[in-house]
Coordinates of C-alpha atoms in Angstrom, one line a residue:
M28 CA -10.5 -14.2 8.0
R29 CA -11.9 -11.8 5.2
P30 CA -9.8 -11.8 1.9
G31 CA -8.7 -8.1 2.3
R32 CA -7.4 -8.8 5.8
L33 CA -5.6 -12.0 4.7
A34 CA -3.9 -10.1 1.9
L35 CA -2.9 -7.4 4.3
V36 CA -1.4 -9.9 6.9
L37 CA 0.5 -11.7 4.0
S38 CA 1.8 -8.2 2.7
A39 CA 2.9 -7.2 6.2
T40 CA 4.6 -10.3 6.8
A41 CA 6.4 -10.1 3.7
Y42 CA 7.3 -6.6 4.2
V43 CA 8.6 -7.3 7.8
V44 CA 10.8 -10.2 6.4
V45 CA 12.3 -8.0 3.7
L46 CA 12.8 -5.2 6.2
V47 CA 14.8 -7.5 8.6
W48 CA 16.8 -8.9 5.8
S49 CA 17.6 -5.4 4.5
A50 CA 18.7 -4.4 8.1
L51 CA 21.0 -7.4 8.3
V52 CA 22.6 -7.1 4.8
L53 CA 22.6 -3.3 3.9
P54 CA 26.1 -1.7 3.8
D55 CA 26.8 1.4 5.8
R56 CA 26.0 3.6 2.8
V57 CA 22.8 2.9 0.9
P58 CA 21.2 4.4 -2.2
S59 CA 18.2 6.5 -1.2
H60 CA 17.1 7.9 -4.6
F61 CA 17.3 6.7 -8.2
D62 CA 17.0 8.8 -11.3
A63 CA 14.8 8.0 -14.3
A64 CA 17.4 5.7 -15.8
G65 CA 17.5 3.7 -12.5
R66 CA 21.0 5.0 -11.4
A67 CA 21.4 5.9 -7.7
D68 CA 21.8 9.7 -7.4
D69 CA 21.4 10.1 -3.6
W70 CA 22.8 8.2 -0.7
T71 CA 22.1 7.8 3.1
S72 CA 23.0 5.6 6.1
R73 CA 21.8 2.1 6.7
T74 CA 20.3 3.3 10.0
T75 CA 18.3 6.2 8.3
M76 CA 17.2 3.9 5.5
V77 CA 15.9 1.1 7.7
A78 CA 14.2 3.8 10.1
F79 CA 12.5 5.3 7.0
W80 CA 11.2 2.0 5.7
A81 CA 10.1 0.9 9.2
A82 CA 8.1 4.2 9.6
M83 CA 6.7 3.9 6.0
G84 CA 5.6 0.3 6.8
L85 CA 3.9 1.3 10.0
L86 CA 2.1 4.3 8.2
V87 CA 0.9 2.2 5.4
L88 CA 0.2 -1.3 6.8
V89 CA -1.1 -0.1 10.3
G90 CA -2.1 3.5 9.7
M91 CA -4.2 3.0 6.6
P92 CA -6.4 0.3 8.1
A93 CA -6.7 2.2 11.3
L94 CA -7.7 5.5 9.5
T95 CA -10.2 3.5 7.3
R96 CA -12.1 2.2 10.3
L97 CA -12.1 5.5 11.9
A98 CA -13.5 7.3 8.9
A99 CA -16.3 4.6 8.3
A100 CA -17.3 4.8 12.0
G101 CA -19.2 8.0 11.6
D102 CA -21.9 9.3 9.3
G103 CA -19.8 9.2 6.1
T104 CA -18.4 12.6 6.3
W105 CA -15.0 11.3 5.8
V106 CA -15.7 8.7 3.2
N107 CA -15.3 10.0 -0.4
M108 CA -17.8 8.3 -2.7
P109 CA -20.7 9.4 -4.9
Q110 CA -23.4 10.9 -2.9
R111 CA -26.0 8.4 -4.1
S112 CA -23.7 5.6 -3.0
K113 CA -23.0 7.3 0.3
D114 CA -26.8 7.9 1.0
Y115 CA -27.5 4.2 0.3
W116 CA -24.6 2.7 2.4
F117 CA -24.9 5.1 5.3
A118 CA -28.5 4.3 5.9
R119 CA -28.7 2.9 9.3
E120 CA -29.8 -0.6 8.1
R121 CA -26.7 -1.0 6.0
R122 CA -23.9 1.0 7.9
A123 CA -22.7 -2.2 9.7
E124 CA -22.4 -4.2 6.5
F125 CA -20.7 -1.1 4.8
R126 CA -18.0 -0.8 7.6
V127 CA -17.1 -4.5 7.3
R128 CA -17.1 -4.5 3.3
F129 CA -15.2 -1.1 3.2
G130 CA -12.7 -2.0 5.9
D131 CA -11.8 -5.3 4.0
D132 CA -11.7 -3.5 0.6
L133 CA -9.3 -0.9 2.0
D134 CA -7.3 -3.6 3.7
Q135 CA -6.8 -5.0 0.1
F136 CA -5.5 -1.4 -1.1
A137 CA -3.1 -1.3 1.9
A138 CA -1.9 -4.8 1.0
L139 CA -1.4 -3.7 -2.7
T140 CA 0.6 -0.7 -1.5
G141 CA 2.5 -2.9 1.0
A142 CA 3.4 -5.2 -1.9
L143 CA 4.8 -2.2 -3.9
M144 CA 6.8 -1.0 -0.8
T145 CA 8.2 -4.6 -0.3
A146 CA 9.3 -4.7 -3.8
L147 CA 11.0 -1.3 -3.8
L148 CA 12.8 -2.2 -0.5
A149 CA 14.0 -5.5 -1.9
L150 CA 15.1 -3.7 -5.1
T151 CA 16.9 -1.0 -3.2
T152 CA 18.6 -3.6 -1.0
W153 CA 19.6 -5.6 -4.1
V154 CA 21.3 -2.6 -5.6
A155 CA 23.0 -1.6 -2.4
T156 CA 24.4 -5.0 -1.8
S157 CA 25.4 -6.0 -5.3
G158 CA 27.8 -3.3 -5.9
R159 CA 25.7 -1.9 -8.8
D160 CA 25.4 1.7 -9.6
G161 CA 21.6 1.4 -10.0
A162 CA 18.6 -0.9 -11.0
P163 CA 17.6 -1.6 -14.6
W164 CA 15.6 1.3 -16.0
W165 CA 12.4 -0.8 -16.3
A166 CA 12.4 -2.1 -12.7
F167 CA 11.0 1.1 -11.1
A168 CA 8.8 1.7 -14.2
G169 CA 7.4 -1.8 -14.1
L170 CA 6.6 -1.8 -10.4
T171 CA 4.9 1.6 -10.6
G172 CA 3.1 0.6 -13.8
A173 CA 1.8 -2.6 -12.0
Y174 CA 0.8 -0.6 -9.0
L175 CA -1.1 1.9 -11.1
V176 CA -2.9 -0.9 -13.1
G177 CA -3.7 -2.7 -9.8
T178 CA -5.0 0.6 -8.2
A179 CA -7.2 1.2 -11.5
V180 CA -8.6 -2.3 -11.3
W181 CA -9.3 -2.0 -7.5
T182 CA -11.0 1.5 -8.1
I183 CA -13.2 0.3 -10.8
R184 CA -14.2 -2.9 -8.8
L185 CA -15.0 -0.6 -5.8
L186 CA -17.1 1.7 -7.9
R187 CA -19.2 -1.2 -9.1
A188 CA -19.4 -2.9 -5.7
Y189 CA -20.8 0.2 -3.9
R190 CA -23.1 1.2 -6.6
P191 CA -26.6 1.3 -5.1
P192 CA -29.2 -1.0 -6.8
A193 CA -31.3 0.8 -9.4
T194 CA -34.5 2.3 -8.1
P195 CA -37.8 1.5 -10.1

């Protein structure tokens, strides 16, 4: 199994475990939004919250990989990358390799996004079940910051990985 697909499977598994745990332990009234200080400032029902997170999980962990494969299946029209890279990777002799590599790389990004969603769902569930009025202010900032750093590292790696070789 390719590394990106493995990361996606692990991320999706963790997400489903946390979603099931949340469905079992959430009270009837659940915080659905937090202000900048981490305090809950909007509420919803357990059913609505679980349905929302289930839909988000399907959209990200199933939809992103499916859309990636669909976008990469054609001539590159739906793939956003520098034109020189696109010309190189969508040449007939490299398209098959591109599809495999690109699919795996986007699976990694879906896994990263799934990890963020898993952490946010776990944090929301913890707040809802602990009787607290919110989460520590740094929790959401730390998760978002880590996700943004991970996204930046992933993007830089992709730009380098898909750079065509220098022409003489």
